[in-house]
Coordinates of N, CA and C in Angstrom, one line a residue:
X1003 N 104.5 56.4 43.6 CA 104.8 56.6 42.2 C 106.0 57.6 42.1
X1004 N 106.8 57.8 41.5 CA 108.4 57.5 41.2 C 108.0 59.7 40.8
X1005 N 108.7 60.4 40.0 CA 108.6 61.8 39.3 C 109.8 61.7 38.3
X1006 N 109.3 62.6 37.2 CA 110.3 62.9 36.2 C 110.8 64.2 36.3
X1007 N 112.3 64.2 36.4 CA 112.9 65.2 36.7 C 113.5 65.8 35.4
X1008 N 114.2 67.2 35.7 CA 115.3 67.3 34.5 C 116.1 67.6 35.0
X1009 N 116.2 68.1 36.5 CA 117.5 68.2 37.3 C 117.4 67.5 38.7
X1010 N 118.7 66.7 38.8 CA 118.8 66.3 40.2 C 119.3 67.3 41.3
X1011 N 120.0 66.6 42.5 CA 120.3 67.5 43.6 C 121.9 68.2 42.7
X1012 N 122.3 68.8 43.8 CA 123.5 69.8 43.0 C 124.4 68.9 43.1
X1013 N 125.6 69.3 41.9 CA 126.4 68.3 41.4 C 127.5 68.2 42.5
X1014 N 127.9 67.1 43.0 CA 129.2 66.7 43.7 C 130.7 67.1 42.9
X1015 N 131.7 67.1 43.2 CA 133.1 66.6 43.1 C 133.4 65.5 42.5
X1016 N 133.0 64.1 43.1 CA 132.6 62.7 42.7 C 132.2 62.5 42.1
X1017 N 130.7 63.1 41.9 CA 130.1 62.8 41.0 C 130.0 63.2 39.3
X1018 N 130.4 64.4 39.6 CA 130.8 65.3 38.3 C 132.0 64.6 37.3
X1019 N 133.0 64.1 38.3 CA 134.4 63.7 37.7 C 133.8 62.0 37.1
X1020 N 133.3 61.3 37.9 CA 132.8 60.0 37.6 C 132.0 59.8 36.3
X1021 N 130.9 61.4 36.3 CA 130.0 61.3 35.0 C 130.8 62.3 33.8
X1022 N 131.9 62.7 33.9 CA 132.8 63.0 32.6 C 133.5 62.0 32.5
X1023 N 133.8 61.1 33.3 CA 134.5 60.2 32.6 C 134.1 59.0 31.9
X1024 N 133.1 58.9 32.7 CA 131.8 57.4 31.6 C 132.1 58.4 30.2
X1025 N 131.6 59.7 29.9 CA 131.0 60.2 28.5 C 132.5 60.3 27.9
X1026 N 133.8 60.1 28.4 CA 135.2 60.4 27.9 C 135.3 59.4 27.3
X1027 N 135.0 58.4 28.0 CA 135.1 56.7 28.1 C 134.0 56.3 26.4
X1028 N 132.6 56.6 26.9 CA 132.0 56.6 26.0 C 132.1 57.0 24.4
X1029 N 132.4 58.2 24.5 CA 133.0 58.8 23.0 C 134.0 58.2 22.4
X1030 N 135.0 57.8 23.2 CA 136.2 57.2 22.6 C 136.0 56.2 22.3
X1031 N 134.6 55.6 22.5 CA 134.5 53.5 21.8 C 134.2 54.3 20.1
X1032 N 133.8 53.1 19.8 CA 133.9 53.1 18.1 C 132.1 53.5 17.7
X1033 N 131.5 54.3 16.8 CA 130.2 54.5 16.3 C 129.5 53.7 16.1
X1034 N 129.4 52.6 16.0 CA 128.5 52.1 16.6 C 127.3 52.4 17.3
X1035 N 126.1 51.8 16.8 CA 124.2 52.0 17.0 C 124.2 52.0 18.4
X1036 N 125.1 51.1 18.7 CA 124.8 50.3 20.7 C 126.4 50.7 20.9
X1037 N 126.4 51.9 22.3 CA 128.0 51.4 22.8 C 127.8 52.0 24.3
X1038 N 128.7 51.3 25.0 CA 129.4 51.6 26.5 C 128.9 50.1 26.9
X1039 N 129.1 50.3 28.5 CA 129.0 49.1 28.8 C 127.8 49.0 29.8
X1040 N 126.7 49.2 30.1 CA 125.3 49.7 30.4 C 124.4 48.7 29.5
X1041 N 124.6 48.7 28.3 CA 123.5 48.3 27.5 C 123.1 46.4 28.0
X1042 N 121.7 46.9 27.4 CA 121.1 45.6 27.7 C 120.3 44.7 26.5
X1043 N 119.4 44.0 26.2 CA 119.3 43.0 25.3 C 118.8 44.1 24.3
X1044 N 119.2 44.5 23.1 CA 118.5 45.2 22.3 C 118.5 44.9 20.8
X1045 N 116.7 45.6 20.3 CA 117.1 45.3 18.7 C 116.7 46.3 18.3
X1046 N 117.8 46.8 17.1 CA 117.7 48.5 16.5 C 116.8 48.1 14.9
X1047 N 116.1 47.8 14.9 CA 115.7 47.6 13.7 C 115.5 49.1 12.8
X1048 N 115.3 49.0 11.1 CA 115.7 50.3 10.7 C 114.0 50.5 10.5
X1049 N 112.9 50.3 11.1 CA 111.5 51.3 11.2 C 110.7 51.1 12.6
X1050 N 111.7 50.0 13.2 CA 111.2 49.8 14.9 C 112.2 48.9 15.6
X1051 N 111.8 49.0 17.1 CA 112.8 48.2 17.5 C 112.4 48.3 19.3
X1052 N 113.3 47.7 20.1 CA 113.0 47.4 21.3 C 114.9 47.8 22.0
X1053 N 114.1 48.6 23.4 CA 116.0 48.0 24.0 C 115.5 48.4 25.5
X1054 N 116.6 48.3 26.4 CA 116.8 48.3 28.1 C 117.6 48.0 28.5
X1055 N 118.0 48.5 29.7 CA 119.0 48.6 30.6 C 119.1 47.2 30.7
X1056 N 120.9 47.1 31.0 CA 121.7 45.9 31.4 C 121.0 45.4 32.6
X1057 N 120.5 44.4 32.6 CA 120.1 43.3 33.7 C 118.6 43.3 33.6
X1058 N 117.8 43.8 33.0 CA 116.1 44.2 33.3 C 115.8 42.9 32.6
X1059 N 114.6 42.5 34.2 CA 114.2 43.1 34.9 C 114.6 43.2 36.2
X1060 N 116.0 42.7 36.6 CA 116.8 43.2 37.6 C 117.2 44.5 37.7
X1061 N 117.8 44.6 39.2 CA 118.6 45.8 39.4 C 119.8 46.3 38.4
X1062 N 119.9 47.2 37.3 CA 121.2 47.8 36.4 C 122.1 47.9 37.3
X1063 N 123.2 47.1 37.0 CA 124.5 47.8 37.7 C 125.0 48.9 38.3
X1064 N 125.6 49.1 39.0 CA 126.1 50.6 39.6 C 127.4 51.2 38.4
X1065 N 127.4 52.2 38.2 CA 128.6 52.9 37.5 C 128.8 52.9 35.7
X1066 N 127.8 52.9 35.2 CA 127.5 52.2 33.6 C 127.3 53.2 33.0
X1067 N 127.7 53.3 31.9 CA 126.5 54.0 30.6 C 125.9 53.3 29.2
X1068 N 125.4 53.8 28.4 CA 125.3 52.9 27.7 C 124.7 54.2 26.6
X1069 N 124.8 53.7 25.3 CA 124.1 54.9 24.4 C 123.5 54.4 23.1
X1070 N 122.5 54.5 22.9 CA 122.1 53.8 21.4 C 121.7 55.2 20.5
X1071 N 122.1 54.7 19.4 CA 122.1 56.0 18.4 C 121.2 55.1 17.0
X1072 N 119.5 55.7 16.8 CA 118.6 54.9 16.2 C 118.3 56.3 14.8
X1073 N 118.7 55.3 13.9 CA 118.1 56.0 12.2 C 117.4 55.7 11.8
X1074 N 116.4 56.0 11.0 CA 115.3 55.7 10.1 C 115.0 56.6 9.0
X1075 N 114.3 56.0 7.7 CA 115.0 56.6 6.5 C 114.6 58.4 6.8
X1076 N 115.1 59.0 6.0 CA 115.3 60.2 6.0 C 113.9 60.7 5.9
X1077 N 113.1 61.8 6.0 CA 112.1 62.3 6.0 C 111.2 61.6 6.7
X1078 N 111.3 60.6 7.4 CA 110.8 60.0 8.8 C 111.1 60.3 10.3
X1079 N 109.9 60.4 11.0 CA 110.2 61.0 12.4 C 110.2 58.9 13.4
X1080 N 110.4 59.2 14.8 CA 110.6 58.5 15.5 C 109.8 58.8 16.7
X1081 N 109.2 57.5 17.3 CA 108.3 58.2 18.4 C 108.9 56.8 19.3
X1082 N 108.7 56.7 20.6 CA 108.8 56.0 21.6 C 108.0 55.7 22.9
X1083 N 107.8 54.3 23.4 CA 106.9 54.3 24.4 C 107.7 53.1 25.4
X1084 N 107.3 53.9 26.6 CA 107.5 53.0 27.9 C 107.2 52.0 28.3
X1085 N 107.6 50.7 28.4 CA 107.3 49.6 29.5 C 106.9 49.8 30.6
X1086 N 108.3 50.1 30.7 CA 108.7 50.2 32.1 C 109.8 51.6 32.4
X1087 N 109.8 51.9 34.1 CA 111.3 53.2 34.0 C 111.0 53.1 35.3
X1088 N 112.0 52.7 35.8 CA 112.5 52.4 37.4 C 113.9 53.4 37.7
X1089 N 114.2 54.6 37.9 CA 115.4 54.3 38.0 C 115.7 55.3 39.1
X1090 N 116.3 54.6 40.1 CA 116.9 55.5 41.8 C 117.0 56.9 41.4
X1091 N 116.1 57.7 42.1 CA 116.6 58.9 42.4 C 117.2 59.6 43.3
X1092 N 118.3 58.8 43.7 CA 118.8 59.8 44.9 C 120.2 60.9 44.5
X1093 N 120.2 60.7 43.0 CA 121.6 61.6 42.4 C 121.0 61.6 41.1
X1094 N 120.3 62.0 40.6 CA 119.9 62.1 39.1 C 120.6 63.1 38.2
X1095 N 122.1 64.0 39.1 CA 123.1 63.8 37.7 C 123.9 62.9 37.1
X1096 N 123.5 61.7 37.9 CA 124.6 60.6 37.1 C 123.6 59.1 37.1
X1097 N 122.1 59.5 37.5 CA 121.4 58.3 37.6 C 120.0 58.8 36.5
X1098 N 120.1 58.3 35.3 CA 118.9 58.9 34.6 C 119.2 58.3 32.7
X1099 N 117.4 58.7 32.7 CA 117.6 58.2 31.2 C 117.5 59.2 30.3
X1100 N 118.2 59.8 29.3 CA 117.9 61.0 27.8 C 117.6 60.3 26.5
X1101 N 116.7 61.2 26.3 CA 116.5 61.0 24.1 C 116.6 62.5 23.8
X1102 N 117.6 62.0 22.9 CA 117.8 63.6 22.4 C 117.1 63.5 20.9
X1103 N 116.9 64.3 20.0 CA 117.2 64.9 18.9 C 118.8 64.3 18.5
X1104 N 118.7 63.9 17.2 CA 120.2 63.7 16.5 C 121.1 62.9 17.6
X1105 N 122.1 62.8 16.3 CA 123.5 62.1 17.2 C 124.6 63.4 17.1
X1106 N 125.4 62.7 17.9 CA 126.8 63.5 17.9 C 126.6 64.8 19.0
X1107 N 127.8 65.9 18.8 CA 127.6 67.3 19.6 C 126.5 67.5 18.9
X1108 N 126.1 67.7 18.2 CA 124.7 68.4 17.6 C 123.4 68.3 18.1
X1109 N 123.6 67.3 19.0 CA 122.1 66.5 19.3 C 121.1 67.4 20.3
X1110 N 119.9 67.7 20.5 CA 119.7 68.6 21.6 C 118.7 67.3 22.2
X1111 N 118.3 68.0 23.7 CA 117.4 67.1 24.5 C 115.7 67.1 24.3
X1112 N 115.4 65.9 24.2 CA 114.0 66.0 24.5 C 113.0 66.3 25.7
X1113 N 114.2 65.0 26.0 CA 113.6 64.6 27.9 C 114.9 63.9 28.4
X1114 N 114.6 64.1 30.0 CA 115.2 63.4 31.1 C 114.5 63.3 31.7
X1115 N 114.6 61.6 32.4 CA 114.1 60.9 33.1 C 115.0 60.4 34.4
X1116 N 114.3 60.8 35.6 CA 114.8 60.4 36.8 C 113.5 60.0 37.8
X1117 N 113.9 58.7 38.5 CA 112.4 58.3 39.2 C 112.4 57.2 39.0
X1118 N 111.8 56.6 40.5 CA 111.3 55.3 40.6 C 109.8 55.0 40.2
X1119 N 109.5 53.9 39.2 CA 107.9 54.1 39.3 C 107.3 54.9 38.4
X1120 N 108.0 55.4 37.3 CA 107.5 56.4 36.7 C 106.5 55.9 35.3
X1121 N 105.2 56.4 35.2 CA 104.5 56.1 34.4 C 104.7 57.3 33.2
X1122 N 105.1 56.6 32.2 CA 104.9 57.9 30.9 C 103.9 57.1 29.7
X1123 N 102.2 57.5 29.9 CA 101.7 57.1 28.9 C 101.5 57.3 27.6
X1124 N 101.9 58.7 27.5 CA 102.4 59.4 25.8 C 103.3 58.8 25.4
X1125 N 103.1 58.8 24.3 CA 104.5 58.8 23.2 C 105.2 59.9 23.2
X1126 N 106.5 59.6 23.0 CA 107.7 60.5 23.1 C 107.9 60.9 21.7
X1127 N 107.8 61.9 21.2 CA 108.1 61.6 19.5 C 109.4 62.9 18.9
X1128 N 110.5 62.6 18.2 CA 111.3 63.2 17.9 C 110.6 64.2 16.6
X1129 N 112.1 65.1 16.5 CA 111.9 65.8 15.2 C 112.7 65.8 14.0
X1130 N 113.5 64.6 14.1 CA 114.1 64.2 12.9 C 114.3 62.7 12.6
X1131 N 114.9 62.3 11.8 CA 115.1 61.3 11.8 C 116.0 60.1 12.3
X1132 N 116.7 60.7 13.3 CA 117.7 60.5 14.1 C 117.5 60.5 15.4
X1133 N 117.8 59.8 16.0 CA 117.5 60.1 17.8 C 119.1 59.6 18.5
X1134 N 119.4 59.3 19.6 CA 120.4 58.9 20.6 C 119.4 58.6 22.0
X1135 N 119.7 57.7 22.5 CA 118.9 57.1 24.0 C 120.2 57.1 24.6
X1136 N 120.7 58.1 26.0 CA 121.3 57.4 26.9 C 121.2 57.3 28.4
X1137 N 121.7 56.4 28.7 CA 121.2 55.9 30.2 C 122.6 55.7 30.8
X1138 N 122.3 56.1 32.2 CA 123.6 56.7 33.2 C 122.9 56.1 34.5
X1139 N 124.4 55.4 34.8 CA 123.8 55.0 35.9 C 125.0 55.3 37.4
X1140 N 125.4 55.7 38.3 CA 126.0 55.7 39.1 C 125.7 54.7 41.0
X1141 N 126.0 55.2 42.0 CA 125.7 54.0 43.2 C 124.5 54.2 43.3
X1142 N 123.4 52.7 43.4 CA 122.3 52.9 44.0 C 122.2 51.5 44.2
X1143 N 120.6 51.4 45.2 CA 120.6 50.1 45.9 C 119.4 49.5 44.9
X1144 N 118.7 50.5 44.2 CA 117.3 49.5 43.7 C 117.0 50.3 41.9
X1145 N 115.9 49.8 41.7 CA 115.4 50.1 40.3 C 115.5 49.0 39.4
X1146 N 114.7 49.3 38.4 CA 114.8 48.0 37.3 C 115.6 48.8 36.0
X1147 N 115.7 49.8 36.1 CA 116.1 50.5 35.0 C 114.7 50.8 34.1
X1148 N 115.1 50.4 32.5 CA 113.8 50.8 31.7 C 114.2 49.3 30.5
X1149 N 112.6 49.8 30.0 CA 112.4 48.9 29.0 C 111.5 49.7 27.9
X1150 N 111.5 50.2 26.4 CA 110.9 50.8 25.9 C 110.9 50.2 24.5
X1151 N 109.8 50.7 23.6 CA 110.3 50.3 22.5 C 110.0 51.6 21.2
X1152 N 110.2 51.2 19.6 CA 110.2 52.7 19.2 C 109.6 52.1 17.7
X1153 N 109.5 53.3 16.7 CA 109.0 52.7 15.7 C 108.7 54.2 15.0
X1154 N 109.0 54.3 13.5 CA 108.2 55.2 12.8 C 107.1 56.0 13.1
X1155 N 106.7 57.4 13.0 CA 105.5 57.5 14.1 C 104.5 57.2 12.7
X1156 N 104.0 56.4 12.1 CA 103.0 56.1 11.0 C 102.6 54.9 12.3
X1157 N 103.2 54.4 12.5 CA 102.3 53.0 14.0 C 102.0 54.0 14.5
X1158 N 100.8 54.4 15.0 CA 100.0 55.2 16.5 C 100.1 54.4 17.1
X1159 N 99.5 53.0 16.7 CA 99.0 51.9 17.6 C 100.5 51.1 18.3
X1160 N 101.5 51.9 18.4 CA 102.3 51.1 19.0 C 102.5 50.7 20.0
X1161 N 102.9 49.2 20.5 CA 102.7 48.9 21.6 C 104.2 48.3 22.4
X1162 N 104.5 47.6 23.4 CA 106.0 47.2 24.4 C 105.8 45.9 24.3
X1163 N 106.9 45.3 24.3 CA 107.0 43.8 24.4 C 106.0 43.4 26.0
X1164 N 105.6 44.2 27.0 CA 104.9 43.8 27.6 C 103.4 44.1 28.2
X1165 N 102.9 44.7 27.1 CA 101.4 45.1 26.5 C 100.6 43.4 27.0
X1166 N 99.9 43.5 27.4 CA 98.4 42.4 27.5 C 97.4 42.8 27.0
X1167 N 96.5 41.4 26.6 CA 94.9 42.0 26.1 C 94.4 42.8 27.5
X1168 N 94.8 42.4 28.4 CA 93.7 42.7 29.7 C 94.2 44.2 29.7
X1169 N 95.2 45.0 28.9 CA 95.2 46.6 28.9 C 94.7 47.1 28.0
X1170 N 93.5 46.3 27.3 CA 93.0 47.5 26.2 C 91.5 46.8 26.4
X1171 N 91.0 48.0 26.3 CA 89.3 48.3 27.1 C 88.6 47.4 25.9
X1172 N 89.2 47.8 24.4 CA 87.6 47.5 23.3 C 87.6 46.1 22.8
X1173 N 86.5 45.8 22.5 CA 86.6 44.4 22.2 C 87.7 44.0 21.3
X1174 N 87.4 44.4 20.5 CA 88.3 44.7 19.4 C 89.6 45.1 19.2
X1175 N 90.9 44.5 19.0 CA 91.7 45.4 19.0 C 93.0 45.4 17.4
X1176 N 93.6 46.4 17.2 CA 95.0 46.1 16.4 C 95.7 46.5 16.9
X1177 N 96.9 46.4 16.8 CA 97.7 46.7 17.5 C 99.8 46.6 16.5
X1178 N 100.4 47.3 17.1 CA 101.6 47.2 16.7 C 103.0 46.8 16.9
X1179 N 103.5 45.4 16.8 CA 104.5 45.1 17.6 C 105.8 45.3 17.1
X1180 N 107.2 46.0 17.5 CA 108.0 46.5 17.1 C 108.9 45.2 17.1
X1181 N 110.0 45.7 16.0 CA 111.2 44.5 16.4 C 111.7 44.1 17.6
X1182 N 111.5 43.0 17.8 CA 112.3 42.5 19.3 C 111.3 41.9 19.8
X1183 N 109.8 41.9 19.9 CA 108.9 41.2 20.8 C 108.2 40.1 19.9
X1184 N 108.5 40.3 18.3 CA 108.1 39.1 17.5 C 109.1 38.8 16.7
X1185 N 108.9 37.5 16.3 CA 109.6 37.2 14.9 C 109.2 37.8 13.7
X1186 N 108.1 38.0 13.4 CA 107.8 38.8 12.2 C 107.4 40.2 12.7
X1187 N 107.8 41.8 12.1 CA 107.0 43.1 12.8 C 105.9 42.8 11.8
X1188 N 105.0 44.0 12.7 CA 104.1 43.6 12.2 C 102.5 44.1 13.2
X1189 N 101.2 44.3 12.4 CA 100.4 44.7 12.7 C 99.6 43.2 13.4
X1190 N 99.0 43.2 14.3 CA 98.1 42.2 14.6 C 97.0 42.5 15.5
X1191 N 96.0 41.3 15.5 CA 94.6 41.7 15.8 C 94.4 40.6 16.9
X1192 N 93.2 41.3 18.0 CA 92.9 40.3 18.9 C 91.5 40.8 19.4
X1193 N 90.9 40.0 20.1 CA 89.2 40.0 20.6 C 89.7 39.7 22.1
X1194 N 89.3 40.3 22.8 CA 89.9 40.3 24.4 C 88.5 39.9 24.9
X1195 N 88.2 39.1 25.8 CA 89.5 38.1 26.2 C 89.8 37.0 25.7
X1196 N 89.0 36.5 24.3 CA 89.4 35.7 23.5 C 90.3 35.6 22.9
X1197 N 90.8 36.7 22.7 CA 92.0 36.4 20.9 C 93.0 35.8 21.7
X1198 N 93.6 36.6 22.4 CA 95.1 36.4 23.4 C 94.7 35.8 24.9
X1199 N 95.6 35.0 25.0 CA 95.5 34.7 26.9 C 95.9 36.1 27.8
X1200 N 94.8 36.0 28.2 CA 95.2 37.9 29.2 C 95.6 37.8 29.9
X1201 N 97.0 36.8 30.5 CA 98.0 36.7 31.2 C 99.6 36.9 30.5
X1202 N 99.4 36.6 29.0 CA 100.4 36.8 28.1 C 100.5 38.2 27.4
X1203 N 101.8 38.4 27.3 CA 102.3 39.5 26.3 C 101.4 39.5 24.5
X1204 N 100.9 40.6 24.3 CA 99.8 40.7 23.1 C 100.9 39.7 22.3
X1205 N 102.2 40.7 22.0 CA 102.8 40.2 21.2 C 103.6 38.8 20.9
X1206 N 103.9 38.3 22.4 CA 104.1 37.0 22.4 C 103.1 36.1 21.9
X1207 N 101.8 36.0 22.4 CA 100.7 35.5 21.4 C 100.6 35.6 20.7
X1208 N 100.7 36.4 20.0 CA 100.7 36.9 18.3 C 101.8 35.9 17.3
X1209 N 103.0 35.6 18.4 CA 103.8 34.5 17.7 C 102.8 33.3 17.4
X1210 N 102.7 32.9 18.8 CA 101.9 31.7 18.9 C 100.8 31.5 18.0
X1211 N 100.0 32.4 17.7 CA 98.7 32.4 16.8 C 99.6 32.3 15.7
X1212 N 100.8 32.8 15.1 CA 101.0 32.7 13.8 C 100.4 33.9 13.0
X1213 N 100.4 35.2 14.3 CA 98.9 36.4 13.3 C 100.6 37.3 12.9
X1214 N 101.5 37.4 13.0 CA 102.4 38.4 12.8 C 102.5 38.5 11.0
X1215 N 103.0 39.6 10.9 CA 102.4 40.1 9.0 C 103.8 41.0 9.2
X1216 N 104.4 41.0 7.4 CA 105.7 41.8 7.5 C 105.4 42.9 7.0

């Protein structure tokens, strides 16, 4: 199992100059929700949504960043949960994933993630209405990167585009799928191991049944 850091080994020459330049590079694109060139299939929806590193569930490129900057209406917080989080540790100041608090200079950190393997079963939950995710990637030979998704924290029950019935113990279940893992968002219900095939994604089923509600 992989560890979550908040600091890597001590910064290089190379490395230092490489990771001011992605964020030089980075700032100077245009404001936009999604920017750099790191990003991978994502949907920002305005009360949930899904995103991941370029290539997942392949190896992310070497040398990338990428930064999404997620709103939701005002007086609403943001919470977030893990798929997946693969990502090389052998330089985690230029190989790693942040959610901060806010956008812009103003933003402060929540967390940093560095680590192969890493399980985070909490929710991650902000304190405003605003958040920024960025992910940095410099040379490495392995990882999948990440895959997470997010949503208003009013869903507890929120769940990842790759949740199964065979991960939830009660017979019974509801459950919450964010934008990007269905066509409709939306709360839905299943009876394990009946409701859903316990080889499929909750939420991909949930298409198939037709149970998705707006």
């Amino acid at each position: 199992m992989g560890r979550a850091v908040m600091v890597g080994r001590g910064p290089t020459e190379a490395g230092l100059f490489f990771l001011s330049t992605l964020i030089i590079l980075l700032t100077a694109r245009s404001s936009r929700a999604q920017k750099g060139d790191g990003c991978g299939p994502s949907v920002l929806g305005p009360s949930s949504g899904t995103l991941s590193s370029l290539g997942y569930p392949g190896t992310y490129p070497n040398h990338t960043v990428c930064e999404w900057e997620i709103s939701v209406p005002q007086g609403r917080r943001l919470h977030f949960r893990f798929a997946d989080l693969d990502i090389e540790d052998n330089n985690c100041q230029v190989n790693y994933l942040r959610i901060y608090d806010g956008v812009g200079p103003q933003r402060t950190q929540i967390v940093k993630f560095c680590g192969l393997g890493l399980k985070v079963p909490e929710l991650i939950q902000s304190d405003g209405n605003r958040v920024t995710i960025q992910f940095m990637s410099g040379t490495h030979r392995s990882g999948r990167g990440f895959s997470l998704s997010y949503s208003t924290i009013e869903h507890t029950d929120l769940i990842t585009c790759l949740d199964k019935g065979i991960h939830f113990t009660e017979a019974e279940f509801t459950r919450y799928c964010p934008a990007g893992c269905m066509t409709s968002v939306g709360e839905i219900a299943g009876t394990v191991p009946h409701g859903y095939r316990d080889s499929s994604p909750v939420c991909l089923a949930a298409i198939h049944a037709g149970c998705g509600q707006q």
